């Protein structure tokens, strides 16, 4: 499955095969049934593996992840502001440091979004604070 990301909006583009030949309705229904079975198998597998690997999840875990992403973003921007105040041209080392800080922020943001999608899709149950 591919996705297109612009700003903070992600649009998922399905790359699943969509049969167009509807000349045989019975064959079409069988294929749809098989595809639903395949999708359910993927769902059940994700639910089992995710729950086993992540264990209990509550809102506090989401908050810790959001705080980590916020700190990473602030560190990245603060570094950029500090560099801009010192000189107009960044050295390769400074550029590398900026890239590392940005990558850290982006990775933490992606982890947060992935965990949120796991809850949305039913792979992971999220309890209120302290009830995990």
XYZ file of N, CA and C in Angstrom:
396
model
N 0.847 -1.161 0.000
C 0.000 0.000 0.000
C 0.893 1.225 0.000
N 0.671 2.141 -0.894
C 1.461 3.351 -0.948
C 0.673 4.493 -0.335
N 1.385 5.547 0.025
C 0.708 6.705 0.580
C 1.370 7.968 0.070
N 0.598 9.020 0.073
C 1.084 10.321 -0.337
C 0.959 11.224 0.867
N 2.046 11.904 1.234
C 2.016 12.735 2.420
C 2.321 14.170 2.048
N 1.479 15.064 2.486
C 1.734 16.483 2.323
C 1.402 17.147 3.637
N 2.347 17.883 4.165
C 2.201 18.513 5.461
C 1.945 17.417 6.491
N 0.846 17.487 7.227
C 0.563 16.444 8.212
C -0.624 15.592 7.783
N -0.985 15.659 6.527
C -2.116 14.888 6.022
C -1.599 13.726 5.208
N -2.115 12.555 5.448
C -1.698 11.368 4.722
C -2.905 10.781 4.002
N -2.754 10.582 2.715
C -3.819 9.980 1.912
C -3.336 8.602 1.495
N -4.082 7.586 1.851
C -3.695 6.218 1.524
C -4.251 5.866 0.155
N -3.368 5.360 -0.684
C -3.755 4.941 -2.025
C -3.715 3.422 -2.054
N -4.842 2.800 -2.315
C -4.916 1.344 -2.322
C -4.300 0.794 -3.596
N -3.443 -0.196 -3.432
C -2.870 -0.847 -4.608
C -3.425 -2.263 -4.754
N -4.552 -2.529 -4.102
C -5.189 -3.838 -4.213
C -5.812 -3.992 -5.590
N -5.791 -5.202 -6.072
C -6.408 -5.526 -7.354
C -7.918 -5.361 -7.234
N -8.491 -4.638 -8.135
C -9.942 -4.443 -8.174
C -10.461 -4.995 -9.493
N -11.052 -6.178 -9.474
C -11.527 -6.765 -10.734
C -12.640 -5.927 -11.356
N -12.562 -5.729 -12.653
C -13.553 -4.924 -13.364
C -14.549 -5.783 -14.138
N -14.200 -7.029 -14.399
C -15.068 -7.907 -15.185
C -16.209 -8.409 -14.309
N -17.405 -7.947 -14.582
C -18.565 -8.365 -13.798
C -19.489 -9.262 -14.616
N -18.923 -9.916 -15.630
C -19.746 -10.763 -16.493
C -20.206 -12.033 -15.780
N -19.472 -12.476 -14.758
C -19.853 -13.669 -14.005
C -20.044 -13.273 -12.540
N -21.258 -12.923 -12.146
C -21.498 -12.473 -10.775
C -21.100 -13.497 -9.716
N -21.291 -14.775 -9.987
C -20.936 -15.804 -8.999
C -19.428 -15.833 -8.781
N -18.671 -15.758 -9.849
C -17.209 -15.738 -9.731
C -16.760 -14.479 -9.001
N -17.420 -13.387 -9.286
C -17.095 -12.120 -8.628
C -17.355 -12.222 -7.120
N -18.489 -12.820 -6.723
C -18.795 -12.999 -5.300
C -17.777 -13.915 -4.626
N -17.383 -14.998 -5.314
C -16.377 -15.914 -4.745
C -15.056 -15.181 -4.529
N -14.663 -14.393 -5.509
C -13.414 -13.643 -5.389
C -13.499 -12.643 -4.241
N -14.609 -11.940 -4.129
C -14.800 -10.988 -3.026
C -14.738 -11.716 -1.680
N -15.361 -12.879 -1.594
C -15.321 -13.658 -0.358
C -13.905 -14.064 0.001
N -13.154 -14.502 -0.995
C -11.759 -14.880 -0.770
C -10.940 -13.677 -0.315
N -11.137 -12.539 -0.960
C -10.402 -11.329 -0.581
C -10.756 -10.888 0.836
N -12.025 -11.018 1.223
C -12.422 -10.695 2.597
C -11.751 -11.632 3.591
N -11.654 -12.913 3.234
C -10.987 -13.891 4.092
C -9.506 -13.535 4.248
N -8.866 -13.149 3.157
C -7.459 -12.742 3.203
C -7.295 -11.513 4.088
N -8.172 -10.516 3.913
C -8.101 -9.305 4.733
C -8.306 -9.625 6.211
N -9.239 -10.531 6.526
C -9.468 -10.885 7.920
C -8.250 -11.602 8.504
N -7.623 -12.453 7.710
C -6.418 -13.146 8.167
C -5.335 -12.138 8.529
N -5.160 -11.117 7.695
C -4.175 -10.068 7.983
C -4.560 -9.317 9.257
N -5.845 -9.002 9.414
C -6.328 -8.312 10.608
C -6.043 -9.136 11.864
N -6.420 -10.411 11.843
C -6.226 -11.281 13.006
C -4.747 -11.433 13.342
N -3.916 -11.554 12.325
C -2.470 -11.675 12.543
C -1.919 -10.409 13.182
N -2.316 -9.255 12.658
C -1.863 -7.985 13.226
C -2.319 -7.833 14.664
N -3.569 -8.154 14.927
C -4.108 -8.012 16.283
C -3.323 -8.879 17.263
N -3.028 -10.103 16.876
C -2.302 -11.023 17.753
C -0.868 -10.559 17.995
N -0.161 -10.248 16.924
C 1.254 -9.873 17.039
C 1.422 -8.534 17.750
N 0.620 -7.550 17.383
C 0.737 -6.217 17.981
C 0.468 -6.280 19.479
N -0.603 -6.943 19.873
C -0.928 -7.044 21.298
C 0.172 -7.766 22.066
N 0.731 -8.798 21.470
C 1.790 -9.565 22.127
C 3.059 -8.724 22.282
N 3.425 -7.989 21.249
C 4.676 -7.228 21.295
C 4.573 -5.941 22.111
N 3.420 -5.275 22.070
C 3.288 -3.984 22.747
C 2.702 -4.087 24.141
N 2.008 -5.172 24.422
C 1.397 -5.315 25.735
C 0.281 -4.306 25.949
N -0.110 -4.108 27.205
C -1.201 -3.178 27.504
C -0.828 -1.740 27.123
N -1.785 -1.020 26.553
C -1.566 0.371 26.152
C -2.661 1.220 26.779
N -2.251 2.365 27.314
C -3.224 3.313 27.844
C -2.906 4.702 27.302
N -3.745 5.653 27.652
C -3.582 7.019 27.161
C -2.245 7.601 27.620
N -1.760 7.193 28.783
C -0.484 7.706 29.286
C 0.671 7.344 28.344
N 0.624 6.168 27.723
C 1.673 5.798 26.762
C 1.618 6.702 25.538
N 0.415 7.034 25.097
C 0.283 7.977 23.982
C 0.844 9.342 24.372
N 0.574 9.754 25.604
C 1.068 11.049 26.060
C 2.594 11.067 26.095
N 3.211 9.990 26.590
C 4.677 9.936 26.630
C 5.262 10.007 25.226
N 4.634 9.311 24.290
C 5.099 9.331 22.903
C 4.922 10.722 22.294
N 3.785 11.357 22.559
C 3.543 12.712 22.052
C 4.541 13.699 22.649
N 4.848 13.553 23.931
C 5.836 14.429 24.564
C 7.228 14.225 23.973
N 7.588 12.979 23.715
C 8.895 12.707 23.098
C 8.983 13.359 21.723
N 7.904 13.273 20.943
C 7.885 13.906 19.620
C 7.955 15.424 19.750
N 7.246 15.987 20.721
C 7.271 17.439 20.928
C 8.667 17.910 21.325
N 9.330 17.171 22.209
C 10.705 17.523 22.601
C 11.650 17.431 21.406
N 11.484 16.394 20.602
C 12.346 16.229 19.426
C 12.134 17.371 18.435
N 10.886 17.763 18.228
C 10.605 18.884 17.316
C 11.218 20.172 17.860
N 11.028 20.417 19.153
C 11.572 21.630 19.760
C 13.101 21.652 19.679
N 13.747 20.506 19.886
C 15.213 20.439 19.793
C 15.683 20.747 18.377
N 14.983 20.218 17.399
C 15.318 20.453 15.989
C 15.194 21.939 15.641
N 14.067 22.541 16.011
C 13.842 23.955 15.704
C 14.805 24.840 16.491
N 15.036 24.524 17.765
C 15.967 25.314 18.577
C 17.369 25.283 17.975
N 17.790 24.112 17.509
C 19.108 23.996 16.872
C 19.165 24.851 15.608
N 18.104 24.825 14.824
C 18.051 25.646 13.611
C 18.123 27.128 13.926
N 17.397 27.551 14.945
C 17.438 28.956 15.343
C 18.818 29.355 15.850
N 19.430 28.480 16.635
C 20.772 28.770 17.152
C 21.782 28.887 16.016
N 21.708 27.992 15.059
C 22.628 28.043 13.919
C 22.391 29.286 13.073
N 21.144 29.639 12.883
C 20.819 30.824 12.080
C 21.328 32.093 12.752
N 21.372 32.099 14.061
C 21.868 33.263 14.791
C 23.375 33.407 14.753
N 24.081 32.304 14.478
C 25.547 32.337 14.483
C 26.142 32.604 13.111
N 25.526 32.066 12.081
C 26.103 32.245 10.747
C 25.037 32.025 9.686
N 25.360 32.419 8.474
C 24.421 32.251 7.370
C 24.612 30.918 6.663
N 25.771 30.327 6.819
C 26.081 29.084 6.123
C 26.346 27.978 7.141
N 25.692 26.856 6.988
C 25.917 25.739 7.904
C 27.022 24.846 7.358
N 27.826 24.317 8.274
C 28.872 23.371 7.885
C 28.220 22.018 7.601
N 28.944 21.118 6.945
C 28.396 19.771 6.725
C 28.046 19.064 8.044
N 28.838 19.299 9.079
C 28.553 18.687 10.379
C 27.257 19.242 10.969
N 27.077 20.554 10.847
C 25.854 21.172 11.356
C 24.628 20.696 10.568
N 24.805 20.579 9.269
C 23.717 20.078 8.428
C 23.360 18.649 8.825
N 24.380 17.837 9.087
C 24.148 16.459 9.522
C 23.413 16.403 10.847
N 23.796 17.272 11.761
C 23.136 17.333 13.073
C 21.667 17.732 12.910
N 21.417 18.727 12.063
C 20.037 19.154 11.805
C 19.220 18.002 11.209
N 19.818 17.293 10.265
C 19.126 16.163 9.626
C 18.815 15.076 10.652
N 19.759 14.828 11.558
C 19.551 13.818 12.599
C 18.409 14.225 13.534
N 18.390 15.483 13.933
C 17.320 15.965 14.810
C 15.955 15.891 14.118
N 15.920 16.283 12.838
C 14.661 16.217 12.089
C 14.198 14.769 11.944
N 15.135 13.866 11.635
C 14.788 12.451 11.468
C 14.229 11.873 12.770
N 14.813 12.261 13.895
C 14.314 11.796 15.189
C 12.876 12.253 15.400
N 12.622 13.528 15.133
C 11.256 14.051 15.262
C 10.295 13.312 14.331
N 10.677 13.147 13.069
C 9.800 12.489 12.100
C 9.530 11.033 12.471
N 10.541 10.332 12.947
C 10.348 8.931 13.345
C 9.394 8.820 14.529
N 9.573 9.678 15.524
C 8.676 9.633 16.681
C 7.241 9.980 16.283
N 7.083 10.920 15.373
C 5.752 11.271 14.878
C 5.122 10.090 14.149
N 5.910 9.388 13.345
C 5.404 8.219 12.617
C 5.015 7.096 13.577
N 5.793 6.918 14.647
C 5.458 5.889 15.643
C 4.120 6.225 16.302
N 3.947 7.489 16.666
C 2.682 7.924 17.267
C 1.520 7.634 16.318
N 1.663 8.022 15.054
C 0.602 7.801 14.063
C 0.340 6.304 13.852
N 1.403 5.511 13.838
C 1.243 4.063 13.647
C 0.479 3.448 14.816
N 0.814 3.861 16.030
C 0.129 3.312 17.197
C -1.340 3.748 17.205
N -1.595 4.971 16.803
C -2.976 5.459 16.712
C -3.767 4.641 15.686
N -3.157 4.358 14.536
C -3.824 3.538 13.516
C -4.093 2.127 14.032
N -3.184 1.603 14.857
C -3.397 0.272 15.431
C -4.651 0.248 16.299
N -4.875 1.322 17.044
C -6.086 1.416 17.865
C -7.307 1.564 16.957
N -7.216 2.444 15.944
C -8.338 2.653 15.013
C -8.765 1.359 14.337
N -7.804 0.553 13.950
C -8.093 -0.673 13.200
C -8.443 -1.855 14.095
N -8.330 -1.675 15.402
C -8.693 -2.745 16.318
C -7.573 -3.738 16.586
N -6.349 -3.417 16.186
C -5.214 -4.304 16.461
C -4.780 -4.184 17.915
N -5.082 -3.054 18.518
C -4.584 -2.726 19.842
C -5.714 -2.087 20.639
N -5.884 -2.539 21.877
C -6.896 -1.946 22.752
C -6.216 -0.893 23.612
N -6.818 0.274 23.706
C -6.270 1.357 24.519
C -7.223 1.639 25.668
N -6.681 1.567 26.883
C -7.477 1.829 28.082
C -7.292 3.275 28.523
N -8.241 3.786 29.311
C -8.046 5.120 29.893
C -6.808 5.113 30.791
N -6.328 6.277 31.170
C -5.125 6.378 32.012
C -5.189 5.457 33.218
N -4.092 4.752 33.441
C -3.956 3.907 34.613
C -4.746 2.612 34.593
N -5.485 2.339 33.523
C -6.317 1.130 33.493
C -5.783 0.078 32.537
N -4.528 0.198 32.109
C -3.971 -0.730 31.108
C -3.747 -2.086 31.638
